[in-house]
N, CA, C and O of each residue as an XYZ file, in Angstrom:
704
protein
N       0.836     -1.176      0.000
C       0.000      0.000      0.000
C       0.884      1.244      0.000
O       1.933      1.263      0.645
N       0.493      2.210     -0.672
C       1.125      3.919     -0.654
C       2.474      3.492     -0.898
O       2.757      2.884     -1.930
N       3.432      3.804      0.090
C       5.089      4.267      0.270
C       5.728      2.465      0.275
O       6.900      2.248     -0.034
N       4.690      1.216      0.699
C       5.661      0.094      0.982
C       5.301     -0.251     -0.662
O       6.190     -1.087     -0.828
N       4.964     -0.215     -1.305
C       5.380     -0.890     -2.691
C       6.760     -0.640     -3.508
O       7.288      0.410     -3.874
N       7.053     -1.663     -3.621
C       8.629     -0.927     -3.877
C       8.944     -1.868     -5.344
O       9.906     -2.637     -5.335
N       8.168     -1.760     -6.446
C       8.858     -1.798     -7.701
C       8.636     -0.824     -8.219
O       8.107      0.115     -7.626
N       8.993     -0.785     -9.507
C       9.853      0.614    -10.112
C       8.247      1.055    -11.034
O       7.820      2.209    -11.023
N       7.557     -0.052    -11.750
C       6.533      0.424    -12.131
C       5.420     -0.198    -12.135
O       5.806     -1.338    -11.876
N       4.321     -0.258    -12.243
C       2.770     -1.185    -11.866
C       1.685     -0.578    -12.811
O       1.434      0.554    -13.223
N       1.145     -1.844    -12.976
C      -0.367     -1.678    -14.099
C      -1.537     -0.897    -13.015
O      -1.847     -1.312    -11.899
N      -1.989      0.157    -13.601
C      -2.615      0.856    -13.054
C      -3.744      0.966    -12.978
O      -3.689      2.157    -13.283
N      -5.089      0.755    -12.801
C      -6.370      0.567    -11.970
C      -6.984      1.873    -11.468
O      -6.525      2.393    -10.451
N      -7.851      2.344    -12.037
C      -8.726      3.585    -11.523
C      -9.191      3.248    -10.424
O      -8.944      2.081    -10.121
N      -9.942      3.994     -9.499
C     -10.914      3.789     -8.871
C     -12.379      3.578     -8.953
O     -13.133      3.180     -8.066
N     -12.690      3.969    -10.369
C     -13.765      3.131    -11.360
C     -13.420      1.682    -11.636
O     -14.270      0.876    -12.014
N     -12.585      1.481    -11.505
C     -11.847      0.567    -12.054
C     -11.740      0.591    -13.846
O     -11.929     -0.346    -14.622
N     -11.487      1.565    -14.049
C     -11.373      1.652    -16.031
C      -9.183      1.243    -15.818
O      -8.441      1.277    -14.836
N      -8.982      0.966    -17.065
C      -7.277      0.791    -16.729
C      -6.730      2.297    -17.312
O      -7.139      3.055    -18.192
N      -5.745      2.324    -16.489
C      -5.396      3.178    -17.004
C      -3.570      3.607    -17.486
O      -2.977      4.540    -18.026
N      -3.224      2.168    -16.842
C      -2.086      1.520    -17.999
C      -0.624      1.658    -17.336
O      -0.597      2.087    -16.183
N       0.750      1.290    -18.043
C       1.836      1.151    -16.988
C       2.226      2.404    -16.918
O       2.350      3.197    -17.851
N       2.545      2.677    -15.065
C       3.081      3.856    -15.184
C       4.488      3.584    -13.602
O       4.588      2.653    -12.802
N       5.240      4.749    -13.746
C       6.122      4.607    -12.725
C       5.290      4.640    -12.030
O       4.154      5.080    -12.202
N       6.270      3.658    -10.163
C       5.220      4.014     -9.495
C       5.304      5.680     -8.532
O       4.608      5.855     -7.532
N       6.304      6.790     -9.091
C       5.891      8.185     -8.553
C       5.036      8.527     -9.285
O       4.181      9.025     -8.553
N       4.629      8.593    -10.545
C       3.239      9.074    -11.204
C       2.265      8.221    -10.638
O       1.296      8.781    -10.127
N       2.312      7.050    -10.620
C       1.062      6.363     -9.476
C       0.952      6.781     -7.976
O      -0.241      6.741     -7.675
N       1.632      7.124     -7.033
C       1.746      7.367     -6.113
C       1.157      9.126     -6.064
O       0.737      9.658     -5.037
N       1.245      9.730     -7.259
C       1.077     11.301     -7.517
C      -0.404     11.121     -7.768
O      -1.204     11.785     -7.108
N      -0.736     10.424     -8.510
C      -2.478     10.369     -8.798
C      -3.131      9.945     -7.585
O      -4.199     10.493     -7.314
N      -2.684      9.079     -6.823
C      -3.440      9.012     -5.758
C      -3.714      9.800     -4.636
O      -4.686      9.823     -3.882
N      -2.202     10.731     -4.682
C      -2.537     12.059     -3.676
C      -3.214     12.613     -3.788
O      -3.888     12.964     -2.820
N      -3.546     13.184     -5.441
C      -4.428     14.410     -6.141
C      -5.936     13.761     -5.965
O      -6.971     14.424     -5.894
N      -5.869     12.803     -5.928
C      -7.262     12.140     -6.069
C      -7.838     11.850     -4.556
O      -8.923     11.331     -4.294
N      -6.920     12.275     -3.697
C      -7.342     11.687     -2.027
C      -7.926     10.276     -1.758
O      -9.054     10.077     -1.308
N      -6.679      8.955     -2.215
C      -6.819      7.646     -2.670
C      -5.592      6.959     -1.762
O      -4.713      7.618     -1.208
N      -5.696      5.668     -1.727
C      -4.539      5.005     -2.049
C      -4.229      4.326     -2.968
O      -4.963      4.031     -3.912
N      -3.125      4.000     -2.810
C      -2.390      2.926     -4.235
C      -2.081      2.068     -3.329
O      -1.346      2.262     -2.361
N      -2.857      0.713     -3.737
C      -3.170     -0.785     -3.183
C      -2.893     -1.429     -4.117
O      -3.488     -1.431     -5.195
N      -1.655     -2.256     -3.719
C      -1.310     -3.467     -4.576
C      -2.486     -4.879     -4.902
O      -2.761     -5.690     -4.018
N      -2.996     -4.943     -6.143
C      -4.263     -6.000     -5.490
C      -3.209     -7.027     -6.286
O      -3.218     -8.112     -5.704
N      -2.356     -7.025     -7.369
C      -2.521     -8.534     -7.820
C      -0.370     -8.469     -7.768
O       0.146     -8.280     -8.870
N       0.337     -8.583     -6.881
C       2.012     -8.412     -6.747
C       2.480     -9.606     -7.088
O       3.671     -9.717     -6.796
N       2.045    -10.485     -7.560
C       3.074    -11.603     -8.353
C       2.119    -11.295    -10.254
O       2.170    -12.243    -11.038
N       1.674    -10.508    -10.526
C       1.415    -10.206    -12.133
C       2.926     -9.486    -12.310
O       3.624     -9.200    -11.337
N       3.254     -9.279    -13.474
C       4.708     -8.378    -14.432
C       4.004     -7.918    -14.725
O       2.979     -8.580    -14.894
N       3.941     -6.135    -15.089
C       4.199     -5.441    -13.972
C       3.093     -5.700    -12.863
O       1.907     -5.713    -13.192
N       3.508     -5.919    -11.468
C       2.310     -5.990    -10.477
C       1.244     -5.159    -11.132
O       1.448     -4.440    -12.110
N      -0.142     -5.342    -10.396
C      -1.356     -4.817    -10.584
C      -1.177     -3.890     -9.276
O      -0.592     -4.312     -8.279
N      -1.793     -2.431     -9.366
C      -2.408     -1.834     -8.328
C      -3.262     -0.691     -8.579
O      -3.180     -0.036     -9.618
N      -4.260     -0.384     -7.441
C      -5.617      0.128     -7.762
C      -5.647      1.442     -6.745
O      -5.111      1.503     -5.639
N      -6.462      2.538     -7.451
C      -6.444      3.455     -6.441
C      -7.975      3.406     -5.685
O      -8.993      3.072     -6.292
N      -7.952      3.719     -4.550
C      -8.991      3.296     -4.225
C      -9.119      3.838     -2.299
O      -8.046      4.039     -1.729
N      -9.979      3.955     -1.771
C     -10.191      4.409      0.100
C     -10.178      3.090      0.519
O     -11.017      2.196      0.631
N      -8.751      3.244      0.759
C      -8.068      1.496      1.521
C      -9.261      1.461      3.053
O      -9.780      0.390      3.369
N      -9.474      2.427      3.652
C     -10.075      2.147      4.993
C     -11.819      2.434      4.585
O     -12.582      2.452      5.550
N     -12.177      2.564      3.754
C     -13.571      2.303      2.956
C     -13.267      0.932      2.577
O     -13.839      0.240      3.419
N     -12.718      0.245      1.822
C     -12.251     -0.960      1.049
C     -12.409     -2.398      2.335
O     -12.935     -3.510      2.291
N     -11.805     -1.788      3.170
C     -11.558     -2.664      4.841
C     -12.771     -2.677      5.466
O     -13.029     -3.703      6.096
N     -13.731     -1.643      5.451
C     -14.811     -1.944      6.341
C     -15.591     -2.385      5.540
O     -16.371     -3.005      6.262
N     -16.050     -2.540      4.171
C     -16.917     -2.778      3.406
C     -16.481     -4.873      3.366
O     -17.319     -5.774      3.365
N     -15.336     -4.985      3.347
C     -15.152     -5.978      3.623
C     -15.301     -7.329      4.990
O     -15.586     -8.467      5.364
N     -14.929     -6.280      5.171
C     -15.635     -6.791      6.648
C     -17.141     -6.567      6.907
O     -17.485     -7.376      7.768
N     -17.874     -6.024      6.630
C     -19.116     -5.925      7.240
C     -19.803     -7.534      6.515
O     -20.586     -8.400      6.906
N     -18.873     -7.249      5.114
C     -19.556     -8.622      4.298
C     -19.225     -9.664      4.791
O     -19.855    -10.570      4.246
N     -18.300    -10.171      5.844
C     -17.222    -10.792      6.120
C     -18.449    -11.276      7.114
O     -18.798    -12.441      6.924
N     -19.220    -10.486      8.243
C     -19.986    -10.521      9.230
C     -21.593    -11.117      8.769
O     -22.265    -11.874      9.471
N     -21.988    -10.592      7.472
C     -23.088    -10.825      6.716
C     -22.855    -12.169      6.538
O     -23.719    -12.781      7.166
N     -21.915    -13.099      5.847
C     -21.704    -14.376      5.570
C     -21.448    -15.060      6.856
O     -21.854    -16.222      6.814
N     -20.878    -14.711      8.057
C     -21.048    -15.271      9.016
C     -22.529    -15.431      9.294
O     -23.025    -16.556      9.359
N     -23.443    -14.023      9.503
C     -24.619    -14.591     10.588
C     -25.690    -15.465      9.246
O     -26.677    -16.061      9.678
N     -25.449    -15.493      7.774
C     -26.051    -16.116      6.694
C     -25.896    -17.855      7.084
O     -26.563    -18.735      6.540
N     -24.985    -18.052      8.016
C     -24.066    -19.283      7.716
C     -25.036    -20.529      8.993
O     -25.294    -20.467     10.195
N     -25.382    -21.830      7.583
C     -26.029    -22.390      9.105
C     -25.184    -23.280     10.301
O     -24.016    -23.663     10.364
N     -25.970    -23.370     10.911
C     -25.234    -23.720     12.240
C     -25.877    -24.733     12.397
O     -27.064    -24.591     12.693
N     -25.294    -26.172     12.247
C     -25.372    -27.248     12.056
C     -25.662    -27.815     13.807
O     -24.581    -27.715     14.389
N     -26.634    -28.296     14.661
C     -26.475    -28.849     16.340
C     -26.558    -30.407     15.858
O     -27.413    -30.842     15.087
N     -25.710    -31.017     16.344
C     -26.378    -32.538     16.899
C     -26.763    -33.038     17.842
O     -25.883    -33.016     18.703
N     -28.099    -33.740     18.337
C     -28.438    -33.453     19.770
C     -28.538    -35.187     19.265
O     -28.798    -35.686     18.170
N     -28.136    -35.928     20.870
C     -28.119    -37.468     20.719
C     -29.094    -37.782     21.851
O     -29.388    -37.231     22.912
N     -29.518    -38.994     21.143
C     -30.733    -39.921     21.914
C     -29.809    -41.178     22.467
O     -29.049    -41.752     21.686
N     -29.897    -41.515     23.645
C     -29.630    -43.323     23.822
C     -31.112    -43.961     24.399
O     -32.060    -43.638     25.115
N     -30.666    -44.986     23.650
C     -31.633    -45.886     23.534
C     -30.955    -47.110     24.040
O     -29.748    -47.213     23.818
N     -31.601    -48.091     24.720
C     -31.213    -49.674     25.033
C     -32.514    -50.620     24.219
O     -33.712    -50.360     24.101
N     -31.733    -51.754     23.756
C     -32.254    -53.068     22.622
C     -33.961    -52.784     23.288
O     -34.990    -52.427     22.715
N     -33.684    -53.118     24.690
C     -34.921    -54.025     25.633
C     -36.221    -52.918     26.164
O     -36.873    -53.087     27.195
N     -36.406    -51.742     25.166
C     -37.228    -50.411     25.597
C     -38.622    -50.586     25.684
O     -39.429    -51.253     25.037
N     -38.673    -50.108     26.283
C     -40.125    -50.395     26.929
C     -40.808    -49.336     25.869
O     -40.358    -48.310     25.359
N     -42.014    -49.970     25.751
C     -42.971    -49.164     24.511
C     -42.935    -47.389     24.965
O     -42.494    -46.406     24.369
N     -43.576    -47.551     26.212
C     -43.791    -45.790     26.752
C     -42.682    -44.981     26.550
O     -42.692    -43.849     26.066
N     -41.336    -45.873     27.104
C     -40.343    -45.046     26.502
C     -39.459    -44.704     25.523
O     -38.544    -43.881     25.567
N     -39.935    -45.645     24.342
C     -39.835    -45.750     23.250
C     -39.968    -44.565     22.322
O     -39.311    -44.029     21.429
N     -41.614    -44.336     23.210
C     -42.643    -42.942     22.870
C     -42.165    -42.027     22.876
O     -42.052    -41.398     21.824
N     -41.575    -41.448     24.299
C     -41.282    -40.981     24.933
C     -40.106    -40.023     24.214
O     -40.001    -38.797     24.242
N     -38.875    -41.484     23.260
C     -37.516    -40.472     23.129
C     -38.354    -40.317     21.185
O     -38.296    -39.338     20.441
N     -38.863    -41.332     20.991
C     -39.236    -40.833     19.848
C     -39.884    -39.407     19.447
O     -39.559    -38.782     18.438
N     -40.974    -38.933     20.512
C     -41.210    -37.591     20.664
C     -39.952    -36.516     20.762
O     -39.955    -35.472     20.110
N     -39.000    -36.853     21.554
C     -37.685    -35.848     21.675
C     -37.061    -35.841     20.384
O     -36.586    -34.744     20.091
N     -36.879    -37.041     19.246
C     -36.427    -36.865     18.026
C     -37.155    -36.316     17.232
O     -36.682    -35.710     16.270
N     -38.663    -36.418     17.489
C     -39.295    -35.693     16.482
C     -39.308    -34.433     16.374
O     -39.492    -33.803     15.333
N     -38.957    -33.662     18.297
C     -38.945    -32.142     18.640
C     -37.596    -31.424     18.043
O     -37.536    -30.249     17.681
N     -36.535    -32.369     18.017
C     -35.070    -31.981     17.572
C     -35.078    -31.933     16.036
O     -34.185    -31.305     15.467
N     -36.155    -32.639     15.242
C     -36.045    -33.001     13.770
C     -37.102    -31.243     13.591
O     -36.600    -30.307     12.970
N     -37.916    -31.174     13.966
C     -38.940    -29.901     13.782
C     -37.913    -28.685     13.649
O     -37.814    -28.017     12.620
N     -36.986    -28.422     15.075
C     -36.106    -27.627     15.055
C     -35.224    -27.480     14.272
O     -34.533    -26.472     14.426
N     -35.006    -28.099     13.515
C     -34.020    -28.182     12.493
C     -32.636    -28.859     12.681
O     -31.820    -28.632     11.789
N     -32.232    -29.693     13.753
C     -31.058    -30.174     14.414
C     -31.030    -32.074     13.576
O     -31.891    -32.815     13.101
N     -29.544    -32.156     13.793
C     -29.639    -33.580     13.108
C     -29.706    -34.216     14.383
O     -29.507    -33.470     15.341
N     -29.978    -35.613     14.661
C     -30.120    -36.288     15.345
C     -29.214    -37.718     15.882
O     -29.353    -38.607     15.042
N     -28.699    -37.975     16.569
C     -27.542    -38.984     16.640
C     -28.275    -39.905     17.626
O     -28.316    -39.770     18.849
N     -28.805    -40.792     16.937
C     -29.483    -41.673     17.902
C     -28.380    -43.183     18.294
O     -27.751    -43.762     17.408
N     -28.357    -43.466     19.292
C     -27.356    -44.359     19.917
C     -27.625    -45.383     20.655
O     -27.783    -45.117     21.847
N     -27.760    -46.767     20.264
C     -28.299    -48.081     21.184
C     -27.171    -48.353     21.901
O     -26.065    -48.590     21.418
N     -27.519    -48.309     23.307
C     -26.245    -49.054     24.019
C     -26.341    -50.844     24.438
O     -27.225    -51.286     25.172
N     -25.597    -51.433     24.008
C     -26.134    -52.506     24.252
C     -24.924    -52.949     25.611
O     -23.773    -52.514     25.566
N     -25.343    -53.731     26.600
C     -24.745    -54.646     27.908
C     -24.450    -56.186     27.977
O     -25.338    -56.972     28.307
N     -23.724    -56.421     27.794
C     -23.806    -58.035     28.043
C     -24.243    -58.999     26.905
O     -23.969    -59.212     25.724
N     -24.784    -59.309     27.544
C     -25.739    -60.705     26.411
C     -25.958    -59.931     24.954
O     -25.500    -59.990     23.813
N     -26.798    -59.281     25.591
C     -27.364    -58.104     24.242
C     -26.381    -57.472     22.982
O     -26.822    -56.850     22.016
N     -25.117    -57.752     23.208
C     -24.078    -57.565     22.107
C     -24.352    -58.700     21.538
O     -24.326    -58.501     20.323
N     -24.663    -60.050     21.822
C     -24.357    -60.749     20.570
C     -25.689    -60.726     20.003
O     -25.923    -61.621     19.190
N     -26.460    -60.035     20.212
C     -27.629    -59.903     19.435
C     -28.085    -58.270     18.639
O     -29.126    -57.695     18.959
N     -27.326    -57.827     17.821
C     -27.252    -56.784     17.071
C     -28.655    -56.465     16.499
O     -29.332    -55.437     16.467
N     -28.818    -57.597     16.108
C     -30.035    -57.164     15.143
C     -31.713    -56.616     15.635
O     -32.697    -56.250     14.993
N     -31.427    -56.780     17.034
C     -32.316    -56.312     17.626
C     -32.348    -54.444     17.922
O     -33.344    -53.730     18.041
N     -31.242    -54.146     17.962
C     -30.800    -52.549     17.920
C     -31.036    -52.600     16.515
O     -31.786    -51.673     16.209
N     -30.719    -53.274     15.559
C     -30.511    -52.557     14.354
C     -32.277    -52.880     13.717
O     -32.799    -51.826     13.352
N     -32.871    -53.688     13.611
C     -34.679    -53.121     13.898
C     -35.025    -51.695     14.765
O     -35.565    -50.718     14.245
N     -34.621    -51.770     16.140
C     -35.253    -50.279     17.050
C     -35.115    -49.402     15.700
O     -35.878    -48.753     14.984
N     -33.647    -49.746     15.731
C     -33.244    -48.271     14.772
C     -34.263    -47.860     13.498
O     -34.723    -46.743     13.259
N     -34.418    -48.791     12.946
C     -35.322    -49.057     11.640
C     -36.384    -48.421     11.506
O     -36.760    -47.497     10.785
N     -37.134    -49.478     12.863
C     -38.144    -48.799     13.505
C     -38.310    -47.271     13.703
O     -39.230    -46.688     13.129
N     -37.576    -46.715     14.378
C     -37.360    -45.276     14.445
C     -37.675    -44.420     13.385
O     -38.394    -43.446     13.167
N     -36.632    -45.357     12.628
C     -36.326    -44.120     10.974
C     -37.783    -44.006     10.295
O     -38.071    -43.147      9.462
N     -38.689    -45.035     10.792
C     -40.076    -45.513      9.735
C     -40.473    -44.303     10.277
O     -40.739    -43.368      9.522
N     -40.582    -44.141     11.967
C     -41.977    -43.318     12.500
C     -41.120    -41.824     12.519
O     -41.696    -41.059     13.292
N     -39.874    -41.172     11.871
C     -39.514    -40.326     11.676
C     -39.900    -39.763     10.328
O     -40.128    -38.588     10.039
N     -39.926    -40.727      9.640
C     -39.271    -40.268      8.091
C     -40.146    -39.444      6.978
O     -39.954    -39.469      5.763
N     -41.015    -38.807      7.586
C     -41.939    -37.288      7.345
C     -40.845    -36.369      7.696
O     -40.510    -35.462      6.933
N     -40.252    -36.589      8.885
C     -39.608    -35.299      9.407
C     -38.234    -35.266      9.057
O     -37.663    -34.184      9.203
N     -37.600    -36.211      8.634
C     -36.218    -36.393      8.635
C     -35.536    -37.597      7.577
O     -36.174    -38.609      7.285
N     -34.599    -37.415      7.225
C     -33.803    -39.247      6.341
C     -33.151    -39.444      7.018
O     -32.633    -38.663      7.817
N     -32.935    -40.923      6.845
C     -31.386    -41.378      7.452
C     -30.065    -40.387      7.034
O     -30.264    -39.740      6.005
N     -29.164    -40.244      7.479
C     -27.994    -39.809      7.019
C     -27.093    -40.661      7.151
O     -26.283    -40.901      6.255
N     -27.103    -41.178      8.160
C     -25.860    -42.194      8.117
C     -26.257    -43.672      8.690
O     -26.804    -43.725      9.791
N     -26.029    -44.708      8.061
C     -27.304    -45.838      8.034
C     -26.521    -46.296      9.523
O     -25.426    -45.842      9.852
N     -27.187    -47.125     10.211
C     -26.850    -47.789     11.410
C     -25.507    -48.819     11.359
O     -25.484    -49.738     10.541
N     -24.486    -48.607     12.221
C     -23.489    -49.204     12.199
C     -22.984    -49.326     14.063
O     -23.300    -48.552     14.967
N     -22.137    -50.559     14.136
C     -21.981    -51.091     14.865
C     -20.574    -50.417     15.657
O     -19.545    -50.363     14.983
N     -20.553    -50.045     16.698
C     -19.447    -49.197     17.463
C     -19.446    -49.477     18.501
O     -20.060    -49.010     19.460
N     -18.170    -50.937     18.345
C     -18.002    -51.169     20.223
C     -19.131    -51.834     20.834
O     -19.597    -52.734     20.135
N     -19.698    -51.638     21.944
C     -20.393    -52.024     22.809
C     -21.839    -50.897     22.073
O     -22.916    -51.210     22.580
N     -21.909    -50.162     21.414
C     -22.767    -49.098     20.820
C     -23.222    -49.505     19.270
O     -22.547    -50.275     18.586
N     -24.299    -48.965     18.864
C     -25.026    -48.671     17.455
C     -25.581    -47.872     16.901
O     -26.803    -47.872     17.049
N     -25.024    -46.926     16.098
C     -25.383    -45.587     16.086
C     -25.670    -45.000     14.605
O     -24.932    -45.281     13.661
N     -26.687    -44.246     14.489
C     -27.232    -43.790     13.306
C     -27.795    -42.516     13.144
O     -28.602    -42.147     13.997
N     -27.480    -41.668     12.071
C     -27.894    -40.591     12.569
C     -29.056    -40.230     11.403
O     -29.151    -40.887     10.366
N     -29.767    -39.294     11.669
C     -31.062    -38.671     11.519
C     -31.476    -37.310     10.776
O     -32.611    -36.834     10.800
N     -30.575    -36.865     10.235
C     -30.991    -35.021      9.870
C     -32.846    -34.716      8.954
O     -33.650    -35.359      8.278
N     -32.694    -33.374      9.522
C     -33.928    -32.918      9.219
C     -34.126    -32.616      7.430
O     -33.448    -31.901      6.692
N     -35.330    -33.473      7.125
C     -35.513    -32.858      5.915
C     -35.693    -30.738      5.717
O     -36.217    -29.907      6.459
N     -35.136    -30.635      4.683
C     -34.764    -29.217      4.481
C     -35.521    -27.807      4.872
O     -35.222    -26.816      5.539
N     -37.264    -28.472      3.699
C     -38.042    -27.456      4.051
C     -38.786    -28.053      5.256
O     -39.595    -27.135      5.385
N     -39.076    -28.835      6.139
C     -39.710    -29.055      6.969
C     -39.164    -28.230      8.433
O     -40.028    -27.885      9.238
N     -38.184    -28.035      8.628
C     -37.634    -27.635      9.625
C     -37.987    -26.048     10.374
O     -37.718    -25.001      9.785
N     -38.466    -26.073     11.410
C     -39.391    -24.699     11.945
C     -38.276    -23.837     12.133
O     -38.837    -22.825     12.552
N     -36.999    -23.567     12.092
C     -36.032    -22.700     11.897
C     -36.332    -21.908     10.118
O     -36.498    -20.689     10.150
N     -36.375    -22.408      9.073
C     -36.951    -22.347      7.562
C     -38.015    -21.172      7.318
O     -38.162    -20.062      6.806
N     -38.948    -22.657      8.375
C     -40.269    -21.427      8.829
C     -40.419    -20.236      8.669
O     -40.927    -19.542      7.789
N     -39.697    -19.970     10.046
C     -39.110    -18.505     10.820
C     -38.526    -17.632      9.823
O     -38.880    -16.483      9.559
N     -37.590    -18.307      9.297
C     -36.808    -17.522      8.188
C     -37.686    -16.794      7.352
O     -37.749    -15.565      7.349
N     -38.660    -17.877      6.330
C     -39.539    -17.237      5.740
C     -40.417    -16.126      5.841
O     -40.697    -15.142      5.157
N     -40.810    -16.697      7.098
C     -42.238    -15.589      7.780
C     -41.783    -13.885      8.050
O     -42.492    -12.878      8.052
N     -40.449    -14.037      8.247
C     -39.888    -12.860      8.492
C     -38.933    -11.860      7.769
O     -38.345    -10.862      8.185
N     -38.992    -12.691      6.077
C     -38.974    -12.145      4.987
C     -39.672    -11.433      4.222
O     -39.226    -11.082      3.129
């Protein structure tokens, strides 16, 4: 920027951006005074470098504000996890299935997790039905994402929310 550019001459860049072609850089450095600008190197590995005149501290905040815009634009992915055991009793079956359905509404993916104890490891296929099961009485609200697989003493599968269904979407909309 200004005084640290230090080759002898640079392709020159309006502040329209029209070109306006190679010049030393004291005649570049002179237009930008007269013009109440800086001379900003944008492209220093081109022959001759590229640089632009332009309000370096206009240039910085405009960038940044966009910088802040794409942050709060940006979604924010939660995973909220369920455990479950093989041997569940219907009520509470109900019970976490309602909590996946409240986490799938919200828009959150879901990490549902069978723990199995003892005996119940050599019988997989009984977690891997619950799971099944699950995905059936979800699958208005949500797809599988990641199909059920076997981890350790655990069985775990996860759940995300279909796109437009999700009451975060909603919100978005309604307040557009």
């Amino acid at each position: 920027m200004n005084d640290r550019i230090r080759v002898p001459e640079v392709r020159l860049v309006g502040p329209n951006g029209e070109q306006v072609g190679i010049v030393p850089i004291a005649k570049a450095l002179e237009l930008a005074r007269e013009s109440d600008l800086d001379l900003v190197e944008v492209a220093p590995t081109a022959r001759p470098p590229v640089a632009k005149l332009m309000d370096y501290g206009k240039f910085k905040y405009e960038s940044a504000m966009k910088a802040r815009e794409a942050r709060k634009n940006q979604a924010h992915t939660v995973i909220k996890e369920i455990k479950l055991r093989p041997k569940i009793d219907p009520h509470d079956y109900e019970t976490k299935k309602g909590h996946v359905v409240r986490f799938l509404k919200a828009g959150d993916k879901v990490k549902v997790t069978i723990m199995f104890r003892g005996r119940e490891q050599s019988r997989p296929e009984l977690g891997y039905r619950l799971l099944q099961r699950l995905a059936d009485d979800v699958e208005e609200l949500g797809f599988v994402e990641s199909r059920p697989k076997q981890d350790g003493r655990n069985m775990i599968m996860v759940i995300g929310p279909h796109k437009k269904k999700t009451a975060r979407g909603q919100e978005a909309e309604s307040t557009a």
